[in-house]
Amino acid sequence: MSQRGIAIMIGISTAILVAAALYLARSIFAPVAFAFFIIALVWPLQSALQRPLPKLLALFITLIVTIVVLLVLVSMTAWGFGRAAQWLVANAARFQTLYMQGAEWLEGHGLYAAGTLMETFNVSWLIRFFQSVATRLNGMVGFAVVTFIFVMLGLLEIDVLQRKLASGEAGATGRKLLDASREIASKFRRYMLVRTAMSLLTGLAMWGFAAAAGLDLAFAWGVIAFALNYIPFIGPLVATLLPTLFAVAQFESWQMAIAVFAGMNVIQFFSGSYIEPRIAGRALAMSPFVVLLAVFFWAFMWGLPGAFIGVPLVIAALTICEQNEASRPIARLLSGRPPADA
């Protein structure tokens, strides 16, 4: 075998081993990755507070602000799904009747396998879905505690580490790592700023559309759309499918449900595919295929936290690739920029 073939085999084996390690040790790696992400977001606040205030007091204020923001987001999400679950339980009989009618209609047209599938997705399946969402939110408490500890320790050490790398203690590699870290942190903050602005715009638009369509829980659907928009592709899909299912039960009309689904998808497409790329600019440009792959891959590796942080991890990886001449073509290939800009 040639040297190039051996190098390729070693690279593939290394990638497989690294992926296996990330999966098996996800209880450690996932909180650490989230901690780095949060530190990159809140470090400007910590740095600004450290100038007039003692370091520990600045750290305390930064942590309190971070916890309050996260609690507000989690509470809003839990409230939105809670309201939908209450409506579902109150109208369970209506859902069951609609599902049975759908199964009978499919069987009447000779689609027995489809009818069996319809019976599988009955109202109990929907109830279990909302229960699983609530369970996952409760399970995030332990994850949040571990992440909080890493964030606290990281904020205490980041300025010391930054000075060491800037002074050249780690050589030229350390300076390159410092430059890459600063660029990654800047892109993380821009990504979250853009994502938050688009989530807010999408949530308001979904609320307004649901209210105009006469859909119950209009504000709850807006809140859910706002929260789920932080997870590309998967979040917007769920945020449109759930109101559509509820519209079927409320209006007892497939035509109205299709109109709701179409209207909400137009909102999601306009905000995600037209406005957001223009706001994000070339710095955050990525191929849609890479974004989708990142969401599914990291969701498989780390579950819900992985789906949320998958795109930032790819942003970090592409930024590191751009810093090295040998790997720069990979970053250009996977970016969403046209050849002239790349």
PDB file of N, CA and C in Angstrom, residues 37 40-41 180-195 230 232 276 280-287 290-291 294-295 298 308-323 331 334-337:
ATOM      1  N   PHE A  37     -18.726  27.079  24.798  1.00  0.00           N
ATOM      2  CA  PHE A  37     -19.638  27.903  24.007  1.00  0.00           C
ATOM      3  C   PHE A  37     -20.192  29.061  24.840  1.00  0.00           C
ATOM      4  N   ALA A  40     -17.502  31.681  25.630  1.00  0.00           N
ATOM      5  CA  ALA A  40     -17.264  32.558  24.483  1.00  0.00           C
ATOM      6  C   ALA A  40     -18.332  33.641  24.379  1.00  0.00           C
ATOM      7  N   LEU A  41     -19.567  33.311  24.769  1.00  0.00           N
ATOM      8  CA  LEU A  41     -20.661  34.282  24.685  1.00  0.00           C
ATOM      9  C   LEU A  41     -20.597  35.331  25.781  1.00  0.00           C
ATOM     10  N   ALA A 180      -7.153  31.889  16.751  1.00  0.00           N
ATOM     11  CA  ALA A 180      -8.296  31.075  16.333  1.00  0.00           C
ATOM     12  C   ALA A 180      -9.406  31.121  17.377  1.00  0.00           C
ATOM     13  N   SER A 181      -9.037  31.092  18.652  1.00  0.00           N
ATOM     14  CA  SER A 181     -10.044  31.126  19.723  1.00  0.00           C
ATOM     15  C   SER A 181     -10.803  32.438  19.713  1.00  0.00           C
ATOM     16  N   ARG A 182     -10.101  33.531  19.490  1.00  0.00           N
ATOM     17  CA  ARG A 182     -10.774  34.837  19.443  1.00  0.00           C
ATOM     18  C   ARG A 182     -11.741  34.909  18.263  1.00  0.00           C
ATOM     19  N   GLU A 183     -11.307  34.384  17.118  1.00  0.00           N
ATOM     20  CA  GLU A 183     -12.184  34.414  15.946  1.00  0.00           C
ATOM     21  C   GLU A 183     -13.389  33.505  16.141  1.00  0.00           C
ATOM     22  N   ILE A 184     -13.177  32.333  16.739  1.00  0.00           N
ATOM     23  CA  ILE A 184     -14.287  31.420  17.012  1.00  0.00           C
ATOM     24  C   ILE A 184     -15.280  32.055  17.970  1.00  0.00           C
ATOM     25  N   ALA A 185     -14.761  32.684  19.033  1.00  0.00           N
ATOM     26  CA  ALA A 185     -15.645  33.333  20.007  1.00  0.00           C
ATOM     27  C   ALA A 185     -16.452  34.451  19.359  1.00  0.00           C
ATOM     28  N   SER A 186     -15.811  35.222  18.486  1.00  0.00           N
ATOM     29  CA  SER A 186     -16.523  36.293  17.782  1.00  0.00           C
ATOM     30  C   SER A 186     -17.622  35.731  16.888  1.00  0.00           C
ATOM     31  N   LYS A 187     -17.338  34.624  16.212  1.00  0.00           N
ATOM     32  CA  LYS A 187     -18.351  34.008  15.355  1.00  0.00           C
ATOM     33  C   LYS A 187     -19.478  33.399  16.189  1.00  0.00           C
ATOM     34  N   PHE A 188     -19.139  32.833  17.334  1.00  0.00           N
ATOM     35  CA  PHE A 188     -20.175  32.298  18.220  1.00  0.00           C
ATOM     36  C   PHE A 188     -21.137  33.397  18.641  1.00  0.00           C
ATOM     37  N   ARG A 189     -20.599  34.536  19.033  1.00  0.00           N
ATOM     38  CA  ARG A 189     -21.470  35.634  19.484  1.00  0.00           C
ATOM     39  C   ARG A 189     -22.331  36.156  18.348  1.00  0.00           C
ATOM     40  N   ARG A 190     -21.744  36.244  17.153  1.00  0.00           N
ATOM     41  CA  ARG A 190     -22.536  36.696  16.010  1.00  0.00           C
ATOM     42  C   ARG A 190     -23.601  35.672  15.651  1.00  0.00           C
ATOM     43  N   TYR A 191     -23.234  34.404  15.714  1.00  0.00           N
ATOM     44  CA  TYR A 191     -24.197  33.346  15.410  1.00  0.00           C
ATOM     45  C   TYR A 191     -25.393  33.406  16.362  1.00  0.00           C
ATOM     46  N   MET A 192     -25.133  33.537  17.660  1.00  0.00           N
ATOM     47  CA  MET A 192     -26.225  33.573  18.637  1.00  0.00           C
ATOM     48  C   MET A 192     -27.039  34.854  18.519  1.00  0.00           C
ATOM     49  N   LEU A 193     -26.386  35.959  18.189  1.00  0.00           N
ATOM     50  CA  LEU A 193     -27.122  37.209  18.001  1.00  0.00           C
ATOM     51  C   LEU A 193     -28.081  37.086  16.821  1.00  0.00           C
ATOM     52  N   VAL A 194     -27.573  36.552  15.705  1.00  0.00           N
ATOM     53  CA  VAL A 194     -28.417  36.372  14.526  1.00  0.00           C
ATOM     54  C   VAL A 194     -29.520  35.354  14.807  1.00  0.00           C
ATOM     55  N   ARG A 195     -29.149  34.235  15.445  1.00  0.00           N
ATOM     56  CA  ARG A 195     -30.123  33.186  15.723  1.00  0.00           C
ATOM     57  C   ARG A 195     -31.214  33.690  16.668  1.00  0.00           C
ATOM     58  N   TYR A 230     -33.786  27.699  17.551  1.00  0.00           N
ATOM     59  CA  TYR A 230     -32.353  27.620  17.846  1.00  0.00           C
ATOM     60  C   TYR A 230     -31.747  26.322  17.323  1.00  0.00           C
ATOM     61  N   PRO A 232     -31.479  24.266  14.063  1.00  0.00           N
ATOM     62  CA  PRO A 232     -31.797  24.366  12.633  1.00  0.00           C
ATOM     63  C   PRO A 232     -32.478  23.102  12.104  1.00  0.00           C
ATOM     64  N   GLU A 276     -32.166  35.364   7.206  1.00  0.00           N
ATOM     65  CA  GLU A 276     -31.025  34.992   8.044  1.00  0.00           C
ATOM     66  C   GLU A 276     -29.700  34.962   7.291  1.00  0.00           C
ATOM     67  N   ALA A 280     -26.558  37.127   8.617  1.00  0.00           N
ATOM     68  CA  ALA A 280     -25.360  36.426   9.092  1.00  0.00           C
ATOM     69  C   ALA A 280     -24.130  36.829   8.293  1.00  0.00           C
ATOM     70  N   GLY A 281     -24.286  37.043   6.991  1.00  0.00           N
ATOM     71  CA  GLY A 281     -23.155  37.453   6.174  1.00  0.00           C
ATOM     72  C   GLY A 281     -22.246  36.288   5.822  1.00  0.00           C
ATOM     73  N   ARG A 282     -21.126  36.623   5.207  1.00  0.00           N
ATOM     74  CA  ARG A 282     -20.207  35.603   4.719  1.00  0.00           C
ATOM     75  C   ARG A 282     -19.434  34.919   5.843  1.00  0.00           C
ATOM     76  N   ALA A 283     -19.290  35.599   6.986  1.00  0.00           N
ATOM     77  CA  ALA A 283     -18.478  35.030   8.068  1.00  0.00           C
ATOM     78  C   ALA A 283     -19.062  33.722   8.594  1.00  0.00           C
ATOM     79  N   LEU A 284     -20.381  33.593   8.558  1.00  0.00           N
ATOM     80  CA  LEU A 284     -21.044  32.397   9.078  1.00  0.00           C
ATOM     81  C   LEU A 284     -21.615  31.531   7.974  1.00  0.00           C
ATOM     82  N   ALA A 285     -21.208  31.786   6.739  1.00  0.00           N
ATOM     83  CA  ALA A 285     -21.761  31.037   5.616  1.00  0.00           C
ATOM     84  C   ALA A 285     -21.330  29.574   5.690  1.00  0.00           C
ATOM     85  N   MET A 286     -22.318  28.687   5.567  1.00  0.00           N
ATOM     86  CA  MET A 286     -22.055  27.252   5.543  1.00  0.00           C
ATOM     87  C   MET A 286     -23.017  26.592   4.572  1.00  0.00           C
ATOM     88  N   SER A 287     -22.574  25.508   3.995  1.00  0.00           N
ATOM     89  CA  SER A 287     -23.423  24.739   3.103  1.00  0.00           C
ATOM     90  C   SER A 287     -24.633  24.213   3.882  1.00  0.00           C
ATOM     91  N   VAL A 290     -24.093  20.750   5.052  1.00  0.00           N
ATOM     92  CA  VAL A 290     -23.214  20.644   6.222  1.00  0.00           C
ATOM     93  C   VAL A 290     -23.986  20.971   7.500  1.00  0.00           C
ATOM     94  N   VAL A 291     -24.850  21.981   7.438  1.00  0.00           N
ATOM     95  CA  VAL A 291     -25.652  22.345   8.607  1.00  0.00           C
ATOM     96  C   VAL A 291     -26.567  21.196   9.006  1.00  0.00           C
ATOM     97  N   ALA A 294     -24.565  18.371  10.448  1.00  0.00           N
ATOM     98  CA  ALA A 294     -24.081  18.693  11.793  1.00  0.00           C
ATOM     99  C   ALA A 294     -25.178  18.494  12.834  1.00  0.00           C
ATOM    100  N   VAL A 295     -26.389  18.944  12.512  1.00  0.00           N
ATOM    101  CA  VAL A 295     -27.495  18.821  13.472  1.00  0.00           C
ATOM    102  C   VAL A 295     -27.796  17.352  13.757  1.00  0.00           C
ATOM    103  N   TRP A 298     -24.588  15.451  15.545  1.00  0.00           N
ATOM    104  CA  TRP A 298     -24.378  15.763  16.950  1.00  0.00           C
ATOM    105  C   TRP A 298     -25.604  15.438  17.795  1.00  0.00           C
ATOM    106  N   PHE A 308     -28.438  21.244  19.471  1.00  0.00           N
ATOM    107  CA  PHE A 308     -28.346  22.692  19.670  1.00  0.00           C
ATOM    108  C   PHE A 308     -26.960  23.218  19.321  1.00  0.00           C
ATOM    109  N   ILE A 309     -25.927  22.484  19.740  1.00  0.00           N
ATOM    110  CA  ILE A 309     -24.566  22.999  19.605  1.00  0.00           C
ATOM    111  C   ILE A 309     -23.865  22.468  18.364  1.00  0.00           C
ATOM    112  N   GLY A 310     -24.540  21.651  17.563  1.00  0.00           N
ATOM    113  CA  GLY A 310     -23.909  21.061  16.390  1.00  0.00           C
ATOM    114  C   GLY A 310     -23.370  22.095  15.420  1.00  0.00           C
ATOM    115  N   VAL A 311     -24.154  23.098  15.089  1.00  0.00           N
ATOM    116  CA  VAL A 311     -23.714  24.125  14.139  1.00  0.00           C
ATOM    117  C   VAL A 311     -22.557  24.951  14.704  1.00  0.00           C
ATOM    118  N   PRO A 312     -22.598  25.414  15.970  1.00  0.00           N
ATOM    119  CA  PRO A 312     -21.416  26.098  16.508  1.00  0.00           C
ATOM    120  C   PRO A 312     -20.146  25.253  16.474  1.00  0.00           C
ATOM    121  N   LEU A 313     -20.266  23.943  16.693  1.00  0.00           N
ATOM    122  CA  LEU A 313     -19.082  23.091  16.614  1.00  0.00           C
ATOM    123  C   LEU A 313     -18.510  23.064  15.200  1.00  0.00           C
ATOM    124  N   VAL A 314     -19.383  23.045  14.202  1.00  0.00           N
ATOM    125  CA  VAL A 314     -18.907  23.077  12.817  1.00  0.00           C
ATOM    126  C   VAL A 314     -18.284  24.433  12.507  1.00  0.00           C
ATOM    127  N   ILE A 315     -18.867  25.510  13.036  1.00  0.00           N
ATOM    128  CA  ILE A 315     -18.273  26.845  12.864  1.00  0.00           C
ATOM    129  C   ILE A 315     -16.855  26.874  13.426  1.00  0.00           C
ATOM    130  N   ALA A 316     -16.680  26.283  14.605  1.00  0.00           N
ATOM    131  CA  ALA A 316     -15.347  26.242  15.210  1.00  0.00           C
ATOM    132  C   ALA A 316     -14.384  25.418  14.364  1.00  0.00           C
ATOM    133  N   ALA A 317     -14.846  24.267  13.872  1.00  0.00           N
ATOM    134  CA  ALA A 317     -13.981  23.404  13.071  1.00  0.00           C
ATOM    135  C   ALA A 317     -13.570  24.090  11.768  1.00  0.00           C
ATOM    136  N   LEU A 318     -14.505  24.752  11.099  1.00  0.00           N
ATOM    137  CA  LEU A 318     -14.179  25.436   9.850  1.00  0.00           C
ATOM    138  C   LEU A 318     -13.248  26.618  10.096  1.00  0.00           C
ATOM    139  N   THR A 319     -13.413  27.300  11.228  1.00  0.00           N
ATOM    140  CA  THR A 319     -12.520  28.415  11.552  1.00  0.00           C
ATOM    141  C   THR A 319     -11.097  27.925  11.762  1.00  0.00           C
ATOM    142  N   ILE A 320     -10.946  26.800  12.443  1.00  0.00           N
ATOM    143  CA  ILE A 320      -9.610  26.222  12.638  1.00  0.00           C
ATOM    144  C   ILE A 320      -9.013  25.792  11.297  1.00  0.00           C
ATOM    145  N   CYS A 321      -9.845  25.230  10.432  1.00  0.00           N
ATOM    146  CA  CYS A 321      -9.352  24.837   9.103  1.00  0.00           C
ATOM    147  C   CYS A 321      -8.876  26.048   8.306  1.00  0.00           C
ATOM    148  N   GLU A 322      -9.570  27.177   8.466  1.00  0.00           N
ATOM    149  CA  GLU A 322      -9.173  28.384   7.751  1.00  0.00           C
ATOM    150  C   GLU A 322      -7.837  28.929   8.240  1.00  0.00           C
ATOM    151  N   GLN A 323      -7.451  28.607   9.474  1.00  0.00           N
ATOM    152  CA  GLN A 323      -6.204  29.118  10.032  1.00  0.00           C
ATOM    153  C   GLN A 323      -4.976  28.403   9.480  1.00  0.00           C
ATOM    154  N   ALA A 331     -12.216  24.183   4.360  1.00  0.00           N
ATOM    155  CA  ALA A 331     -13.120  25.232   4.852  1.00  0.00           C
ATOM    156  C   ALA A 331     -13.820  25.933   3.700  1.00  0.00           C
ATOM    157  N   LEU A 334     -16.582  23.532   2.189  1.00  0.00           N
ATOM    158  CA  LEU A 334     -17.757  23.314   3.008  1.00  0.00           C
ATOM    159  C   LEU A 334     -18.518  24.591   3.341  1.00  0.00           C
ATOM    160  N   SER A 335     -17.975  25.731   2.999  1.00  0.00           N
ATOM    161  CA  SER A 335     -18.674  26.982   3.251  1.00  0.00           C
ATOM    162  C   SER A 335     -19.805  27.155   2.239  1.00  0.00           C
ATOM    163  N   GLY A 336     -20.728  28.025   2.578  1.00  0.00           N
ATOM    164  CA  GLY A 336     -21.844  28.287   1.676  1.00  0.00           C
ATOM    165  C   GLY A 336     -21.591  29.443   0.750  1.00  0.00           C
ATOM    166  N   ARG A 337     -20.328  29.926   0.711  1.00  0.00           N
ATOM    167  CA  ARG A 337     -20.012  31.073  -0.125  1.00  0.00           C
ATOM    168  C   ARG A 337     -19.792  30.646  -1.565  1.00  0.00           C
TER     169      ARG A 337
END
